[in-house]
mmCIF file of C-alpha atoms in Angstrom:
data_model
loop_
_atom_site.group_PDB
_atom_site.id
_atom_site.type_symbol
_atom_site.label_atom_id
_atom_site.label_comp_id
_atom_site.label_asym_id
_atom_site.label_seq_id
_atom_site.Cartn_x
_atom_site.Cartn_y
_atom_site.Cartn_z
ATOM 1 C CA UNK A 1 -103.609 72.538 62.604
ATOM 2 C CA UNK A 2 -106.807 72.586 64.712
ATOM 3 C CA UNK A 3 -110.073 71.892 62.941
ATOM 4 C CA UNK A 4 -111.471 75.319 63.854
ATOM 5 C CA UNK A 5 -108.524 77.072 62.177
ATOM 6 C CA UNK A 6 -109.043 75.081 59.001
ATOM 7 C CA UNK A 7 -112.703 75.961 59.104
ATOM 8 C CA UNK A 8 -111.953 79.663 59.379
ATOM 9 C CA UNK A 9 -109.822 79.548 56.235
ATOM 10 C CA UNK A 10 -112.515 77.702 54.285
ATOM 11 C CA UNK A 11 -115.218 80.115 55.415
ATOM 12 C CA UNK A 12 -113.168 83.196 54.524
ATOM 13 C CA UNK A 13 -112.273 81.868 51.082
ATOM 14 C CA UNK A 14 -115.815 80.674 50.404
ATOM 15 C CA UNK A 15 -117.411 83.994 51.359
ATOM 16 C CA UNK A 16 -114.926 86.078 49.401
ATOM 17 C CA UNK A 17 -115.102 83.788 46.381
ATOM 18 C CA UNK A 18 -118.897 83.702 46.296
ATOM 19 C CA UNK A 19 -119.187 87.475 46.674
ATOM 20 C CA UNK A 20 -116.749 87.911 43.811
ATOM 21 C CA UNK A 21 -118.157 85.329 41.433
ATOM 22 C CA UNK A 22 -121.778 86.259 42.087
ATOM 23 C CA UNK A 23 -121.304 89.680 40.542
ATOM 24 C CA UNK A 24 -123.627 90.041 37.534
ATOM 25 C CA UNK A 25 -120.819 91.201 35.279
ATOM 26 C CA UNK A 26 -118.401 88.385 36.225
ATOM 27 C CA UNK A 27 -118.785 86.379 33.013
ATOM 28 C CA UNK A 28 -119.206 89.437 30.813
ATOM 29 C CA UNK A 29 -116.021 91.025 32.189
ATOM 30 C CA UNK A 30 -114.034 87.875 31.395
ATOM 31 C CA UNK A 31 -115.672 87.605 27.975
ATOM 32 C CA UNK A 32 -114.734 91.197 27.202
ATOM 33 C CA UNK A 33 -111.208 90.727 28.524
ATOM 34 C CA UNK A 34 -110.331 87.693 26.414
ATOM 35 C CA UNK A 35 -111.182 89.652 23.284
ATOM 36 C CA UNK A 36 -108.130 91.815 23.957
ATOM 37 C CA UNK A 37 -104.631 90.885 22.859
ATOM 38 C CA UNK A 38 -102.975 88.842 25.633
ATOM 39 C CA UNK A 39 -99.806 89.920 27.382
ATOM 40 C CA UNK A 40 -97.248 87.722 29.100
ATOM 41 C CA UNK A 41 -98.082 86.732 32.671
ATOM 42 C CA UNK A 42 -94.980 85.587 34.545
ATOM 43 C CA UNK A 43 -94.773 85.009 38.301
ATOM 44 C CA UNK A 44 -92.315 83.551 40.783
ATOM 45 C CA UNK A 45 -93.941 83.122 44.173
ATOM 46 C CA UNK A 46 -93.129 81.704 47.572
ATOM 47 C CA UNK A 47 -96.013 79.980 49.338
ATOM 48 C CA UNK A 48 -95.527 79.392 53.044
ATOM 49 C CA UNK A 49 -97.444 76.503 54.561
ATOM 50 C CA UNK A 50 -97.046 73.476 56.815
ATOM 51 C CA UNK A 51 -96.367 69.789 56.339
ATOM 52 C CA UNK A 52 -97.636 68.326 59.564
ATOM 53 C CA UNK A 53 -96.483 70.806 62.209
ATOM 54 C CA UNK A 54 -93.348 71.736 60.273
ATOM 55 C CA UNK A 55 -92.951 74.969 58.326
ATOM 56 C CA UNK A 56 -92.730 74.299 54.596
ATOM 57 C CA UNK A 57 -92.042 76.655 51.709
ATOM 58 C CA UNK A 58 -93.221 75.871 48.191
ATOM 59 C CA UNK A 59 -91.715 77.850 45.328
ATOM 60 C CA UNK A 60 -93.667 78.173 42.100
ATOM 61 C CA UNK A 61 -93.049 79.566 38.627
ATOM 62 C CA UNK A 62 -96.091 80.501 36.530
ATOM 63 C CA UNK A 63 -96.244 81.431 32.846
ATOM 64 C CA UNK A 64 -99.436 82.334 31.037
ATOM 65 C CA UNK A 65 -101.546 84.932 29.268
ATOM 66 C CA UNK A 66 -102.839 88.146 30.812
ATOM 67 C CA UNK A 67 -106.061 89.459 29.286
ATOM 68 C CA UNK A 68 -106.469 93.161 30.010
ATOM 69 C CA UNK A 69 -105.352 92.684 33.664
ATOM 70 C CA UNK A 70 -108.755 91.090 34.357
ATOM 71 C CA UNK A 71 -108.312 87.408 33.554
ATOM 72 C CA UNK A 72 -105.100 85.385 33.577
ATOM 73 C CA UNK A 73 -104.619 81.762 32.642
ATOM 74 C CA UNK A 74 -101.526 79.607 32.347
ATOM 75 C CA UNK A 75 -99.487 76.801 33.817
ATOM 76 C CA UNK A 76 -96.986 76.568 36.645
ATOM 77 C CA UNK A 77 -94.342 74.320 38.134
ATOM 78 C CA UNK A 78 -94.041 73.980 41.910
ATOM 79 C CA UNK A 79 -91.679 72.259 44.300
ATOM 80 C CA UNK A 80 -91.244 71.900 48.056
ATOM 81 C CA UNK A 81 -88.097 73.841 48.869
ATOM 82 C CA UNK A 82 -87.927 73.385 52.632
ATOM 83 C CA UNK A 83 -86.228 70.385 54.196
ATOM 84 C CA UNK A 84 -89.110 68.472 55.768
ATOM 85 C CA UNK A 85 -88.111 65.230 57.503
ATOM 86 C CA UNK A 86 -89.877 62.405 59.275
ATOM 87 C CA UNK A 87 -88.698 59.167 60.896
ATOM 88 C CA UNK A 88 -89.238 55.863 59.092
ATOM 89 C CA UNK A 89 -88.562 52.258 60.005
ATOM 90 C CA UNK A 90 -86.646 50.545 57.180
ATOM 91 C CA UNK A 91 -84.722 47.386 56.401
ATOM 92 C CA UNK A 92 -81.240 48.621 55.557
ATOM 93 C CA UNK A 93 -78.704 47.372 53.021
ATOM 94 C CA UNK A 94 -77.611 44.560 55.358
ATOM 95 C CA UNK A 95 -81.098 43.354 56.163
ATOM 96 C CA UNK A 96 -81.264 45.013 59.573
ATOM 97 C CA UNK A 97 -84.172 47.040 60.948
ATOM 98 C CA UNK A 98 -83.268 50.688 61.359
ATOM 99 C CA UNK A 99 -84.977 54.013 62.070
ATOM 100 C CA UNK A 100 -83.916 56.726 59.627
ATOM 101 C CA UNK A 101 -84.662 60.394 59.076
ATOM 102 C CA UNK A 102 -86.289 60.616 55.636
ATOM 103 C CA UNK A 103 -86.685 63.828 53.643
ATOM 104 C CA UNK A 104 -90.080 64.446 52.080
ATOM 105 C CA UNK A 105 -90.062 65.758 48.488
ATOM 106 C CA UNK A 106 -92.957 67.017 46.397
ATOM 107 C CA UNK A 107 -93.278 68.523 42.906
ATOM 108 C CA UNK A 108 -96.288 69.276 40.746
ATOM 109 C CA UNK A 109 -97.469 70.954 37.553
ATOM 110 C CA UNK A 110 -100.455 73.259 37.949
ATOM 111 C CA UNK A 111 -102.747 74.926 35.414
ATOM 112 C CA UNK A 112 -104.128 78.117 36.967
ATOM 113 C CA UNK A 113 -106.748 80.803 36.419
ATOM 114 C CA UNK A 114 -106.881 84.227 38.083
ATOM 115 C CA UNK A 115 -109.705 86.764 38.128
ATOM 116 C CA UNK A 116 -108.908 90.354 39.081
ATOM 117 C CA UNK A 117 -112.077 91.832 40.591
ATOM 118 C CA UNK A 118 -110.579 95.094 41.920
ATOM 119 C CA UNK A 119 -108.043 97.216 40.066
ATOM 120 C CA UNK A 120 -107.582 100.756 41.281
ATOM 121 C CA UNK A 121 -103.932 101.774 41.013
ATOM 122 C CA UNK A 122 -101.771 101.034 42.918
ATOM 123 C CA UNK A 123 -103.896 98.229 44.426
ATOM 124 C CA UNK A 124 -105.288 95.003 42.969
ATOM 125 C CA UNK A 125 -107.386 92.215 44.476
ATOM 126 C CA UNK A 126 -107.863 88.867 42.807
ATOM 127 C CA UNK A 127 -108.796 85.234 43.259
ATOM 128 C CA UNK A 128 -106.422 82.609 41.903
ATOM 129 C CA UNK A 129 -107.284 78.933 41.644
ATOM 130 C CA UNK A 130 -104.845 76.247 40.594
ATOM 131 C CA UNK A 131 -105.237 72.521 40.168
ATOM 132 C CA UNK A 132 -102.172 70.372 40.063
ATOM 133 C CA UNK A 133 -100.863 66.910 39.423
ATOM 134 C CA UNK A 134 -97.491 65.736 40.609
ATOM 135 C CA UNK A 135 -95.625 63.313 42.797
ATOM 136 C CA UNK A 136 -94.095 62.940 46.238
ATOM 137 C CA UNK A 137 -91.594 60.540 47.773
ATOM 138 C CA UNK A 138 -88.956 60.144 50.486
ATOM 139 C CA UNK A 139 -85.161 60.124 50.302
ATOM 140 C CA UNK A 140 -82.992 58.711 53.082
ATOM 141 C CA UNK A 141 -79.664 57.068 53.852
ATOM 142 C CA UNK A 142 -78.969 54.074 56.081
ATOM 143 C CA UNK A 143 -76.148 53.816 58.627
ATOM 144 C CA UNK A 144 -73.898 52.260 55.975
ATOM 145 C CA UNK A 145 -74.206 55.255 53.653
ATOM 146 C CA UNK A 146 -76.512 53.593 51.123
ATOM 147 C CA UNK A 147 -79.037 56.062 49.688
ATOM 148 C CA UNK A 148 -82.639 55.173 48.946
ATOM 149 C CA UNK A 149 -85.618 56.820 47.274
ATOM 150 C CA UNK A 150 -89.112 55.469 47.812
ATOM 151 C CA UNK A 151 -91.393 54.988 44.836
ATOM 152 C CA UNK A 152 -93.202 58.156 43.774
ATOM 153 C CA UNK A 153 -96.882 58.540 44.596
ATOM 154 C CA UNK A 154 -99.224 60.518 42.363
ATOM 155 C CA UNK A 155 -100.828 63.577 43.972
ATOM 156 C CA UNK A 156 -103.795 65.698 42.922
ATOM 157 C CA UNK A 157 -103.766 69.224 44.338
ATOM 158 C CA UNK A 158 -106.351 71.999 44.595
ATOM 159 C CA UNK A 159 -105.283 75.441 45.835
ATOM 160 C CA UNK A 160 -107.544 78.531 45.956
ATOM 161 C CA UNK A 161 -106.093 81.894 47.002
ATOM 162 C CA UNK A 162 -107.227 85.403 47.761
ATOM 163 C CA UNK A 163 -104.431 87.734 46.641
ATOM 164 C CA UNK A 164 -103.697 91.412 47.135
ATOM 165 C CA UNK A 165 -101.091 93.368 45.214
ATOM 166 C CA UNK A 166 -99.488 96.769 45.757
ATOM 167 C CA UNK A 167 -97.679 98.339 42.793
ATOM 168 C CA UNK A 168 -95.750 101.417 43.931
ATOM 169 C CA UNK A 169 -93.441 101.385 40.897
ATOM 170 C CA UNK A 170 -93.999 100.904 37.194
ATOM 171 C CA UNK A 171 -92.106 97.637 36.895
ATOM 172 C CA UNK A 172 -92.264 96.253 40.434
ATOM 173 C CA UNK A 173 -95.107 95.154 42.698
ATOM 174 C CA UNK A 174 -95.489 93.410 46.043
ATOM 175 C CA UNK A 175 -98.116 90.796 46.769
ATOM 176 C CA UNK A 176 -99.547 88.873 49.690
ATOM 177 C CA UNK A 177 -102.414 86.467 50.110
ATOM 178 C CA UNK A 178 -103.976 83.573 51.912
ATOM 179 C CA UNK A 179 -105.253 80.234 50.668
ATOM 180 C CA UNK A 180 -105.585 76.553 51.392
ATOM 181 C CA UNK A 181 -104.068 73.423 49.868
ATOM 182 C CA UNK A 182 -106.129 70.259 49.499
ATOM 183 C CA UNK A 183 -104.420 67.110 48.289
ATOM 184 C CA UNK A 184 -105.472 63.619 47.295
ATOM 185 C CA UNK A 185 -102.668 61.078 47.253
ATOM 186 C CA UNK A 186 -101.932 57.374 47.331
ATOM 187 C CA UNK A 187 -99.461 58.014 50.157
ATOM 188 C CA UNK A 188 -100.964 58.153 53.660
ATOM 189 C CA UNK A 189 -98.328 60.574 54.970
ATOM 190 C CA UNK A 190 -99.099 63.048 52.170
ATOM 191 C CA UNK A 191 -102.855 62.733 52.703
ATOM 192 C CA UNK A 192 -102.565 63.418 56.429
ATOM 193 C CA UNK A 193 -99.804 66.002 56.540
ATOM 194 C CA UNK A 194 -99.863 68.148 53.393
ATOM 195 C CA UNK A 195 -103.376 69.666 53.576
ATOM 196 C CA UNK A 196 -102.639 73.097 54.988
ATOM 197 C CA UNK A 197 -103.379 76.822 55.051
ATOM 198 C CA UNK A 198 -101.032 78.760 52.763
ATOM 199 C CA UNK A 199 -99.571 82.242 53.138
ATOM 200 C CA UNK A 200 -98.344 83.850 49.941
ATOM 201 C CA UNK A 201 -95.698 86.545 49.641
ATOM 202 C CA UNK A 202 -94.190 87.583 46.344
ATOM 203 C CA UNK A 203 -92.200 90.186 44.526
ATOM 204 C CA UNK A 204 -93.570 90.721 41.042
ATOM 205 C CA UNK A 205 -91.543 92.046 38.129
ATOM 206 C CA UNK A 206 -93.746 93.311 35.288
ATOM 207 C CA UNK A 207 -91.797 91.865 32.379
ATOM 208 C CA UNK A 208 -94.637 92.621 29.964
ATOM 209 C CA UNK A 209 -94.378 96.359 30.646
ATOM 210 C CA UNK A 210 -90.577 96.240 30.423
ATOM 211 C CA UNK A 211 -90.883 94.422 27.100
ATOM 212 C CA UNK A 212 -93.436 96.904 25.768
ATOM 213 C CA UNK A 213 -91.240 99.874 26.668
ATOM 214 C CA UNK A 214 -88.119 98.270 25.198
ATOM 215 C CA UNK A 215 -89.828 97.390 21.909
ATOM 216 C CA UNK A 216 -91.461 100.821 21.629
ATOM 217 C CA UNK A 217 -88.102 102.545 22.109
ATOM 218 C CA UNK A 218 -86.626 100.444 19.320
#
């Protein structure tokens, strides 16, 4: 990804974030929101990005607390779903040098916080920031069918997003957004290849509203 493209993403996110967080009522709105009774916040999202020049999809599940649809906080679990491969030189099970195609794997746990700064039905705009810790490694097989897994390297991840949501139905909404993934890792491949712009698309089911309606009917 060219440097100028990365710069554009950083500038867009920085400008939007600063304009949002510089509002005088930012802290007061969160303070007021967390005084309300929290509702369940549950999300399954698909984040489209790149590992090197290869398309890569990360799937995440998030569970947390929703305070008055203004402030959300919780924890998520994320994994690289796409099959991303790279060539590696190895010494195989018979002591021979061999070039193999190794699959890159990555998983991480991520606390997150989301601030909804625009909420006029059926549209919402928010900023979500997650920080994560996890691991990555490679799996491959030599020409004799022996499988290997490299040792796992610890990764630290930072991902800010700008998200938009459209809720045409009571229990269902559609979301899209843009963000950037920054990663610090002990593995050189991960450091060089995993930093990337991210495109978010999701289908959101409002389980909290379903639950409220079900319990009220009972």
